[in-house]
Short mmCIF file of C-alpha atoms and ligand atoms in Angstrom, two decimals:
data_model
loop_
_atom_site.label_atom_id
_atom_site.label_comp_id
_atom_site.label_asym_id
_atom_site.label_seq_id
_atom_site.Cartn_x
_atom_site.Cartn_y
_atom_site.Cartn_z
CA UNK C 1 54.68 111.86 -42.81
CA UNK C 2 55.46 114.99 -41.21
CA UNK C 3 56.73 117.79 -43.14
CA UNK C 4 57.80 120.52 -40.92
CA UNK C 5 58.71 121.76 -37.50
CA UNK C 6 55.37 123.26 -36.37
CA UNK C 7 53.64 119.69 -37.83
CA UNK C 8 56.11 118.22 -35.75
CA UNK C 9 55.29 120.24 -32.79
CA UNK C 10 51.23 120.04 -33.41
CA UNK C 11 52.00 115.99 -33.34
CA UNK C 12 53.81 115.86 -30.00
CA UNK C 13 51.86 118.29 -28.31
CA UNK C 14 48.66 115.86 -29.43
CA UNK C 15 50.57 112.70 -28.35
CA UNK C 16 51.42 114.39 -25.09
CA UNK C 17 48.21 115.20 -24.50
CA UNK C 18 46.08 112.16 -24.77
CA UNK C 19 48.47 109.27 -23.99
CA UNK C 20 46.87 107.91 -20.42
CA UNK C 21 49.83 107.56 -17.91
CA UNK C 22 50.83 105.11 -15.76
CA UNK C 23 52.10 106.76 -12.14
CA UNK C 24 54.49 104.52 -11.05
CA UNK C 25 55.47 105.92 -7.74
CA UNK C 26 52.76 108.02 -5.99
CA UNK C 27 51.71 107.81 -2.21
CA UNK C 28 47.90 107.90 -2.97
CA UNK C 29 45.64 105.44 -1.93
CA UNK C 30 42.47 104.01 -2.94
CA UNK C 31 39.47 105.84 -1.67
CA UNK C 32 38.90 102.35 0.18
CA UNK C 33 41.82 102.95 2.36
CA UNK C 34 39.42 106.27 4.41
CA UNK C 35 41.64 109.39 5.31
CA UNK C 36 44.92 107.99 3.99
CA UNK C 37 43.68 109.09 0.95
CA UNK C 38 44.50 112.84 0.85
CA UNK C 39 42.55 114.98 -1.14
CA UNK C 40 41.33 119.14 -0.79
CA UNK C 41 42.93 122.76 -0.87
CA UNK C 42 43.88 122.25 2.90
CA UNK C 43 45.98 118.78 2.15
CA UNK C 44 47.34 120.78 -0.79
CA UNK C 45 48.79 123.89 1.24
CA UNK C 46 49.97 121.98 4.07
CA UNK C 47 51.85 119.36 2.01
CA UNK C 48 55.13 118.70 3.90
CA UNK C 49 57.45 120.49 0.86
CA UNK C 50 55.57 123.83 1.67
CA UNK C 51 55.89 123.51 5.93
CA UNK C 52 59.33 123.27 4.98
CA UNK C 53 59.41 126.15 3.44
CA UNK C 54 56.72 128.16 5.33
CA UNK C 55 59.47 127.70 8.33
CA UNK C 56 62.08 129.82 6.07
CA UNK C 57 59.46 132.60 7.12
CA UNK C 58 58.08 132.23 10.62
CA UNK C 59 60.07 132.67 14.12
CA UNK C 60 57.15 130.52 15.92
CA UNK C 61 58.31 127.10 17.36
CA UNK C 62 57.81 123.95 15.57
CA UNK C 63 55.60 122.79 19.23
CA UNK C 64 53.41 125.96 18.12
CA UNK C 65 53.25 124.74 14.63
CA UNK C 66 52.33 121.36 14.65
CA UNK C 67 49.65 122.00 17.44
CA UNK C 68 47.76 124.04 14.84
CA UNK C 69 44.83 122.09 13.42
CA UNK C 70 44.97 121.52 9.44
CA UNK C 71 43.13 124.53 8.04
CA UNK C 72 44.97 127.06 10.75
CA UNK C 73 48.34 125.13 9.70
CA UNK C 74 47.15 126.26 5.85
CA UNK C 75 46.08 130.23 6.46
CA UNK C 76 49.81 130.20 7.91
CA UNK C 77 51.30 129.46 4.93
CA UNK C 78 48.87 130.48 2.71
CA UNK C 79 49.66 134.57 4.06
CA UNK C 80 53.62 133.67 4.62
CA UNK C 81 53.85 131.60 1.35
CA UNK C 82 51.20 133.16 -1.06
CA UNK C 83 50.69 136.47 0.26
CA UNK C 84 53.43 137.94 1.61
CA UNK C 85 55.88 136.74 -0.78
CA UNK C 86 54.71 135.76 -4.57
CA UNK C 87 54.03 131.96 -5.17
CA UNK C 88 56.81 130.88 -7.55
CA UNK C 89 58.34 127.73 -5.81
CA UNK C 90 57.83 124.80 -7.50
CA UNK C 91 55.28 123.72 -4.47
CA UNK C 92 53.64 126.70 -4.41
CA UNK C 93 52.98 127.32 -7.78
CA UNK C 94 51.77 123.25 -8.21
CA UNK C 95 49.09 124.48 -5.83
CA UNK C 96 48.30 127.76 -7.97
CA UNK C 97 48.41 125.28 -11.15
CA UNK C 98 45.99 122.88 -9.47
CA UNK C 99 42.61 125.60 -8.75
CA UNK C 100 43.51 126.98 -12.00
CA UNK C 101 43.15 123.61 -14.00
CA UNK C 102 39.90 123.12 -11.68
CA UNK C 103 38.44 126.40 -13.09
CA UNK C 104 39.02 128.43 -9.73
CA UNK C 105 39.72 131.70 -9.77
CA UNK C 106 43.43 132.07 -8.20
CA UNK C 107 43.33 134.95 -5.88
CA UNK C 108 45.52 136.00 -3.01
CA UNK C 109 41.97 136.20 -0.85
CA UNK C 110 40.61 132.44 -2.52
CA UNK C 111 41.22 129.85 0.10
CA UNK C 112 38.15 130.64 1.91
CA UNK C 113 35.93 129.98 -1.41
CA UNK C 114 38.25 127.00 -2.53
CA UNK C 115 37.33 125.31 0.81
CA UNK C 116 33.60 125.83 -0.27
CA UNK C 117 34.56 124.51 -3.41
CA UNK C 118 35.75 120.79 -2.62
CA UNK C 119 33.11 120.92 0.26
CA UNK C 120 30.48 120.49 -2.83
CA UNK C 121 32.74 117.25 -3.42
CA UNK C 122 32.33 113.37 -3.08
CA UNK C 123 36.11 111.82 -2.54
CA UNK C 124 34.87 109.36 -5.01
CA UNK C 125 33.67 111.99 -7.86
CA UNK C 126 37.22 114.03 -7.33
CA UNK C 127 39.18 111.06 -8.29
CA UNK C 128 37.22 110.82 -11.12
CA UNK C 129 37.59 114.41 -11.69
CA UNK C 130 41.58 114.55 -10.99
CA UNK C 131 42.53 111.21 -12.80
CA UNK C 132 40.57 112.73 -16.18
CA UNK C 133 42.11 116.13 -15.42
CA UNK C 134 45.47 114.87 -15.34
CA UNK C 135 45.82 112.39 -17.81
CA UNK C 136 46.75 109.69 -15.24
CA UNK C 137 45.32 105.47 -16.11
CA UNK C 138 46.51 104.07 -12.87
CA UNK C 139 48.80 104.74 -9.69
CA UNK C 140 50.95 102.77 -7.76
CA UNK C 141 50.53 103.01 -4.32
CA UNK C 142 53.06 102.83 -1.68
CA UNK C 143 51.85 100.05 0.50
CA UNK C 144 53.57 99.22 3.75
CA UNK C 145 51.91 96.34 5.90
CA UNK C 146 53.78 97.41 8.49
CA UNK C 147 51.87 100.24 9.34
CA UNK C 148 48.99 99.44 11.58
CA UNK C 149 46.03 101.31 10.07
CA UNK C 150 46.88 100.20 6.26
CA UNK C 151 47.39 96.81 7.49
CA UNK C 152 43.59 96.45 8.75
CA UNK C 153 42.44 97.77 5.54
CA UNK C 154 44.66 94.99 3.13
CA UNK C 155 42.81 92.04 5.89
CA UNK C 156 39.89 93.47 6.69
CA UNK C 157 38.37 92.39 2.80
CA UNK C 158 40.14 95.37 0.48
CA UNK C 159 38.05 95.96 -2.16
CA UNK C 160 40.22 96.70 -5.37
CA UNK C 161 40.05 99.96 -7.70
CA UNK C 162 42.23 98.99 -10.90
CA UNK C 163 43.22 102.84 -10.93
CA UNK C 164 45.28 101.99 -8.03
CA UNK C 165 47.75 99.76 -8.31
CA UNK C 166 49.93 98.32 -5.30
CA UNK C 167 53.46 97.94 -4.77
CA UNK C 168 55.10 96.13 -1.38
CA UNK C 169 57.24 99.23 0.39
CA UNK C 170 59.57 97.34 2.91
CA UNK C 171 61.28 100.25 4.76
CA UNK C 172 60.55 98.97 8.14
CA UNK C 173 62.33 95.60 6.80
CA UNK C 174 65.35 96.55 5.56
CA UNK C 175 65.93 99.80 7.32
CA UNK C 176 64.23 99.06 11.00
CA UNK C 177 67.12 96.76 12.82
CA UNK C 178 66.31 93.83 14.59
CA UNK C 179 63.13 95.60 16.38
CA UNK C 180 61.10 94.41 13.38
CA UNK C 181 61.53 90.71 13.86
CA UNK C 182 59.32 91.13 17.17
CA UNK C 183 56.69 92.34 15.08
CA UNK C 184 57.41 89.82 12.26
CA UNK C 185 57.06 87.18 15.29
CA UNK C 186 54.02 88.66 16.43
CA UNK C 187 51.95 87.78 13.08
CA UNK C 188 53.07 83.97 13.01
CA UNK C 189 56.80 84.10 11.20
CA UNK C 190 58.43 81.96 13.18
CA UNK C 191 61.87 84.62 12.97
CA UNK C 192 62.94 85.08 16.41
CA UNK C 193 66.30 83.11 17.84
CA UNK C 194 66.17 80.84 14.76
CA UNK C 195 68.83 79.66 12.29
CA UNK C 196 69.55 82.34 9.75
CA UNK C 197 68.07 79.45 7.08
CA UNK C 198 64.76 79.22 9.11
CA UNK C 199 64.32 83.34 9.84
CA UNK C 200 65.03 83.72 6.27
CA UNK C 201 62.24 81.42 4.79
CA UNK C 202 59.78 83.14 7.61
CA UNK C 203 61.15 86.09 5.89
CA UNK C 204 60.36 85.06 2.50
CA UNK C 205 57.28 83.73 3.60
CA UNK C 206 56.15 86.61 5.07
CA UNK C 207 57.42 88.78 1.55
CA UNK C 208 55.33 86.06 -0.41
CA UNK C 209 52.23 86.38 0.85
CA UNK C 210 52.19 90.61 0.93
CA UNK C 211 52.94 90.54 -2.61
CA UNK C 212 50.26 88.30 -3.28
CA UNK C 213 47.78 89.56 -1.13
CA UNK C 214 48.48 93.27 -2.72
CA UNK C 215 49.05 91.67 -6.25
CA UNK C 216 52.09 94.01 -5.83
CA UNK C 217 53.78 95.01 -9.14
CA UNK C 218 57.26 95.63 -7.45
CA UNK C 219 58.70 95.44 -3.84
CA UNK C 220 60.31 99.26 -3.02
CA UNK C 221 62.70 100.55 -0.05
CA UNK C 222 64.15 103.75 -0.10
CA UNK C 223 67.87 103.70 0.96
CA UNK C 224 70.22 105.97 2.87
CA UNK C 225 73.49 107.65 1.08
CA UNK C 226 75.68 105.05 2.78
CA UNK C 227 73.99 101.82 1.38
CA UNK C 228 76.20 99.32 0.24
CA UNK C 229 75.78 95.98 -1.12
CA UNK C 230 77.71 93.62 -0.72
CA UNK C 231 77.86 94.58 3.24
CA UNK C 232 78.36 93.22 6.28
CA UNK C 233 74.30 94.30 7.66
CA UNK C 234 71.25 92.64 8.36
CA UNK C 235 70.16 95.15 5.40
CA UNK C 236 72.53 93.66 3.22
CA UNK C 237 71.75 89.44 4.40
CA UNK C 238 67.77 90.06 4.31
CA UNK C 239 68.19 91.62 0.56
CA UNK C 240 70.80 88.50 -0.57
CA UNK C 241 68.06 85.82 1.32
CA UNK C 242 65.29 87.12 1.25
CA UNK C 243 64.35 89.99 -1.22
CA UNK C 244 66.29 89.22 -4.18
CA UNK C 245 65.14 85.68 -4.30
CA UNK C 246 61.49 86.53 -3.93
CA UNK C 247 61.35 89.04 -6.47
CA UNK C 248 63.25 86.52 -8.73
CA UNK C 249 60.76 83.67 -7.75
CA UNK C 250 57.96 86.25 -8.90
CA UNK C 251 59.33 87.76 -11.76
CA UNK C 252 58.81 91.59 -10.27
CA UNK C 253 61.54 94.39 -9.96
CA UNK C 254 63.05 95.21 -6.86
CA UNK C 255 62.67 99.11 -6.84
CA UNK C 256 65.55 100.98 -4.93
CA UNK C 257 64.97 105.05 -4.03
CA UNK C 258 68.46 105.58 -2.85
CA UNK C 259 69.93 109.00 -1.03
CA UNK C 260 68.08 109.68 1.57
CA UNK C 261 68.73 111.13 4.51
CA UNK C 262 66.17 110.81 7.47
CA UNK C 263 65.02 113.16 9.49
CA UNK C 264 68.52 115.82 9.37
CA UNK C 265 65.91 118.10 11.28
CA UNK C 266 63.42 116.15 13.13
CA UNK C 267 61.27 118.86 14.13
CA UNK C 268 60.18 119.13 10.79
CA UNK C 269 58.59 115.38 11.04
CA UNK C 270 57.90 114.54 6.92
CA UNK C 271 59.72 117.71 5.68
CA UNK C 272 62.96 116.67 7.92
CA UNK C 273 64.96 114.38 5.55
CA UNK C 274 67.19 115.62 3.15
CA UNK C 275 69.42 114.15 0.47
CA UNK C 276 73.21 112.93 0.02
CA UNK C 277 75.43 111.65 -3.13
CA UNK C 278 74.85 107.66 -3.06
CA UNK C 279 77.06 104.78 -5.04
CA UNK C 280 76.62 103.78 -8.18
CA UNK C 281 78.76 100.58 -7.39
CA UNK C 282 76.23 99.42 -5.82
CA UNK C 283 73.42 99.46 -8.34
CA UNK C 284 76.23 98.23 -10.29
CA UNK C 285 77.11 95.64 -8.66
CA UNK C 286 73.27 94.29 -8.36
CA UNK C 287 72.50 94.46 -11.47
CA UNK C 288 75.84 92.51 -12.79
CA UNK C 289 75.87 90.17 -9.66
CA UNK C 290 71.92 89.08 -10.01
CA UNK C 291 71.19 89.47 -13.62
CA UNK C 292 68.35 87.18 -13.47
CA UNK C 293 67.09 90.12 -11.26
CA UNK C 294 65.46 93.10 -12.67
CA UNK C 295 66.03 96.51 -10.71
CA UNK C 296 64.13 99.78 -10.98
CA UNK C 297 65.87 102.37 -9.73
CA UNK C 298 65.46 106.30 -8.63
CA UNK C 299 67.97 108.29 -6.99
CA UNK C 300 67.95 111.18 -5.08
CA UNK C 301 70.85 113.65 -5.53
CA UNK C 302 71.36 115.48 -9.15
CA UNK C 303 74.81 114.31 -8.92
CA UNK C 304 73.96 110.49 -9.53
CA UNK C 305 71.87 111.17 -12.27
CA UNK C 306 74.51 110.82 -14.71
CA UNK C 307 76.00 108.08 -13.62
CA UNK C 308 73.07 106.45 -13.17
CA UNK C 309 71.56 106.44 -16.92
CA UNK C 310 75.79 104.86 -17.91
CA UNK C 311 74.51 102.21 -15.71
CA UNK C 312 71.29 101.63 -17.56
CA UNK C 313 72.90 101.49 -20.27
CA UNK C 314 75.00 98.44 -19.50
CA UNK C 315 72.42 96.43 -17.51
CA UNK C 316 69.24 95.48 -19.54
CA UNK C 317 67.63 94.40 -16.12
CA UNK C 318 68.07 98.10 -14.78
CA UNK C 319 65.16 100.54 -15.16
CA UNK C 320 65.47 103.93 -13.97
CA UNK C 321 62.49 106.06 -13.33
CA UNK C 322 61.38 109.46 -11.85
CA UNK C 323 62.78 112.90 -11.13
CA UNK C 324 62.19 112.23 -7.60
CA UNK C 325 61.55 114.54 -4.80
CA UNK C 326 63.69 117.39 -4.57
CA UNK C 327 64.70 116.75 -8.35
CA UNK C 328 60.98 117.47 -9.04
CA UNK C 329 61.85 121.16 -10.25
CA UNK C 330 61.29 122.14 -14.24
CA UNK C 331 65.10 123.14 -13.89
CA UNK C 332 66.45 119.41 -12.90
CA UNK C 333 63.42 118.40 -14.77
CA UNK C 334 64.58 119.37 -17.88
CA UNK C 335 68.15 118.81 -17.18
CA UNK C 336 67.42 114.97 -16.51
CA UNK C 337 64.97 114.35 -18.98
CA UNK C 338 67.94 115.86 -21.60
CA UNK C 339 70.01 113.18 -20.79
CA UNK C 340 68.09 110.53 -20.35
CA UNK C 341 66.59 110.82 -23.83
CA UNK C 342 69.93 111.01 -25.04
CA UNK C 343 71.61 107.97 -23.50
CA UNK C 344 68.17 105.89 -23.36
CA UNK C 345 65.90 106.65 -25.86
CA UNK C 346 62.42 105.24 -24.88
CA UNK C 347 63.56 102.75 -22.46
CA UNK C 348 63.53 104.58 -19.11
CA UNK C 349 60.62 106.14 -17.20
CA UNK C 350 61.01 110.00 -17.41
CA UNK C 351 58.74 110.58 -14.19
CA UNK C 352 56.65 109.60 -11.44
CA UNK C 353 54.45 112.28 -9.50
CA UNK C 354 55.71 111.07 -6.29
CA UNK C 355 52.05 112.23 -4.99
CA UNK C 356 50.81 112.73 -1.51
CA UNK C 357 47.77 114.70 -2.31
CA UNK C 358 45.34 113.39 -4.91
CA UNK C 359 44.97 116.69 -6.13
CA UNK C 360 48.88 116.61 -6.78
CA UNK C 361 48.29 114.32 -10.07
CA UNK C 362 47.29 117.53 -11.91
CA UNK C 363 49.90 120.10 -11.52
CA UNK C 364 53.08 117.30 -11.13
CA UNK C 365 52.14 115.41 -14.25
CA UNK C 366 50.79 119.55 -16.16
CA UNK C 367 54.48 120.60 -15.01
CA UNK C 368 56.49 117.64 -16.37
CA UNK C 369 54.26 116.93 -19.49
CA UNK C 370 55.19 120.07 -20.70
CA UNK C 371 58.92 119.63 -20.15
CA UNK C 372 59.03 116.22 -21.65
CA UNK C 373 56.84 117.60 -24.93
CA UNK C 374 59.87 120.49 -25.33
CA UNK C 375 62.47 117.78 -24.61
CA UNK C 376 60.79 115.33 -27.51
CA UNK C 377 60.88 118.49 -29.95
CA UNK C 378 64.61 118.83 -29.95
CA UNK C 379 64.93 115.48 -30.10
CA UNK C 380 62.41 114.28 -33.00
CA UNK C 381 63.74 118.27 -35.09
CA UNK C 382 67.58 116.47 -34.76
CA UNK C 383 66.26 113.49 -36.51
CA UNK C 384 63.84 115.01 -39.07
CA UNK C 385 66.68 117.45 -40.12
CA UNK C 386 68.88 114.43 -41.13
CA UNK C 387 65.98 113.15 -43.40
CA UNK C 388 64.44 110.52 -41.07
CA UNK C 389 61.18 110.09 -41.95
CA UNK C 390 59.05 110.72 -38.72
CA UNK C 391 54.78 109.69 -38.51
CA UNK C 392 52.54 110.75 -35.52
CA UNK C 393 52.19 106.76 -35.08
CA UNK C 394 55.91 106.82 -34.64
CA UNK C 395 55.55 109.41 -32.00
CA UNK C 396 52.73 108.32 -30.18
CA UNK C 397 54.61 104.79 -30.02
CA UNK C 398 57.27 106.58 -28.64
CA UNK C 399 55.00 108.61 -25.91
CA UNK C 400 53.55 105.65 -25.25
CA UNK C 401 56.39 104.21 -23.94
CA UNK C 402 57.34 107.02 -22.01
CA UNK C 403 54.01 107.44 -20.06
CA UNK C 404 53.82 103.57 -19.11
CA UNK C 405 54.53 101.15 -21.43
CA UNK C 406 58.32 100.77 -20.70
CA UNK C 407 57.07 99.80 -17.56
CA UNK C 408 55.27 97.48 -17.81
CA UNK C 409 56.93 95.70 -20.56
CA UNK C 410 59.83 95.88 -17.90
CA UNK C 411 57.30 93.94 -15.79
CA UNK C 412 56.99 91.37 -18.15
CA UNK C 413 60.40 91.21 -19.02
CA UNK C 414 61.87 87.34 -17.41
CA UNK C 415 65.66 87.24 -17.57
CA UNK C 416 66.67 83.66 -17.82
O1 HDL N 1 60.36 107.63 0.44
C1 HDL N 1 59.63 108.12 -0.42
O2 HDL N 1 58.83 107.46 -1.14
C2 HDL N 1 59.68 109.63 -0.56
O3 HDL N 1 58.97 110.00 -1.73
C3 HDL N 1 59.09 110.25 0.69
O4 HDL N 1 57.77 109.75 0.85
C4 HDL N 1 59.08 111.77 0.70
O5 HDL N 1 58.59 112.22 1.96
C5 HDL N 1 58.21 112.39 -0.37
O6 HDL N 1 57.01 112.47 -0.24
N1 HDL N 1 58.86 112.86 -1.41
O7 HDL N 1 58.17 113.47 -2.42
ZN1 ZN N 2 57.73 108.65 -2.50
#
């Protein structure tokens, strides 16, 4: 039983520490998949959240910028972003965070050695290295088959790492217009000038055998501020015929990242798209209107977060996960993680890492263990100080939960 605050504290801080976590939204990829996998000091420095703001800095053109090679793209912003100004963004301190945890000395003159550094390294021995570093079991990837070069991989005889886990992104699908039935076509779904009954059960087909083939866990899209549902779109029809009813048929969540929007400055490619305030009627009205459906949902702008835990808490088949993107700050962090706890207990999924770089498991996943450890103080000290009688099994239960386990007991979940 424990006794006190700083047993209290001792107990979550040891929970915290060695519960493995599932990563259930990352952008990594299996070592299999070649240079999609990101990995290294220069992939670190040039991740797209610091060319964003390595721009607020330089008067070159974007042309000029994105005709640098990699490591002159990172000595930029290393001396704009590191050296002429002091490191504390969020981004820029991940990085600091990351050679620290690796034993590096962090200096403003280091990225010459810390090149030497993963130079000494094997892709396959750093993601042994970074998955024991950061506490992370597994990662879901974000696997698109539309995209040519991850497409050969998936049928040219993928060879599986159970550390990384797939899940079906369908951007191209739901967001690309009619353009994408040509392609569809093209690999043998009869789509094109059919019935809406026929294109639709090519459609389904097509949904089918990509979950299969990935052994996806969930099918993801990330949505604009505008979407609606019900609607008069193509988005709207191929979600009511064709996604809903395959993720029914295979009992797996249909995970919507809603409020972005593309590309407000192109030039910045990756780092262009920005965020906008979404509906909640619309998760809403999903969840009530297909409750044999189960939804995992993330949204973009701080000012749906509230709204979007109510919701959680009236549909049993909505699971809301992450502090994604530009939410991934300790301030909004914190903020979210506050009220989550508060209005969901142990049934939502605190965070994701959202990761681009390999590398990026370590800091993301240092940062927000630490917030969700402070958050779980306050929380467990309320209790204890009415008498409750609290046990490091109850607490590691509850971490458990936290790091994976709602998750995947929302997989299993079947709402009949
Ligand atoms: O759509 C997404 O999954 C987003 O996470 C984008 O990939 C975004 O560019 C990103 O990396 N955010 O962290
Ligand atoms: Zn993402």
């Amino acid at each position: 039983m424990i006794k006190s605050h700083v047993e209290l504290r001792d107990a979550i801080d040891r929970a915290v520490a060695k519960t493995k976590i599932t990563d259930v939204h990352t952008h990594l990829y299996n070592p299999k998949f070649g240079d999609m996998l990101l990995w290294g000091v220069d992939e670190l420095v040039t991740y797209h959240y610091l060319i964003a703001e390595v721009f607020r800095h330089v008067d070159i053109s974007y042309d000029d910028f994105w005709a640098m090679d990699k490591e002159g793209q990172s000595d930029l912003i290393w001396q704009k972003l590191f050296i002429e100004n002091s490191p504390y963004s969020e981004s820029c301190r991940g990085v600091l965070t990351v050679l620290n945890k690796l034993g590096l000395d962090v200096k403003k003159d280091g990225l010459r050695e810390y090149r030497e550094y993963f130079k000494s390294k094997t892709v396959e021995e750093y993601v042994d290295l970074v998955f024991e570093m950061s506490g992370v079991k597994d990662v879901i990837m974000t696997n698109d088959p539309f995209d040519e070069e991850e497409r050969a991989v998936w049928l040219g005889g993928y060879e599986r790492d159970d550390r990384f886990k797939a899940a079906l992104r369908i951007d191209p699908l739901l967001n690309g217009g009619e353009e994408i039935l040509k392609q569809l076509q093209g690999w043998g779904y009869d789509v094109i000038d059919q019935l809406d009954k026929k294109m639709y059960s090519e459609i389904r087909r097509f949904l089918t055998e990509w979950v299969e083939r990935m052994d996806a866990l969930y099918m993801a899209v990330s949505l604009p501020p505008t979407f609606e549902f019900p609607e008069d779109s193509m988005r709207a029809r191929l979600i009511e015929n064709c996604v809903l009813p395959v993720c029914r048929e295979l009992n797996i969540p249909f995970a919507m990242m809603i409020g972005v929007k593309k590309l407000i400055n192109p030039d910045l490619q990756l780092a262009g798209d920005s965020v906008g305030k979404s509906s909640i009627d619309t998760v809403e009205y999903l969840c009530a209107n297909y409750p044999k459906n189960k939804f995992m949902v993330t949204m973009l702008v701080r000012e749906n977060q509230h709204e979007l835990s109510v919701a959680a808490r009236k549909f049993r088949n909505l699971l809301v996960f992450g502090c994604w993107w530009f939410l991934n700050n300790p301030s909004l962090v914190e903020e979210m993680t506050r009220m989550r706890f508060e209005l969901l207990g142990t049934s939502v999924v605190p965070q994701h890492s959202d990761a681009r770089v390999l590398d990026q498991l370590i800091y993301k996943w240092e940062h927000s263990k630490r917030i969700i450890a402070d958050v779980l103080y306050d929380k467990y000290k309320d209790i204890l100080d009415t008498g409750w009688d609290l046990t490091q099994e109850d607490i590691q239960r509850d971490v458990d939960k936290l790091f994976g386990k709602s998750f995947w007991e929302f997989l299993d979940r079947d709402f009949k």
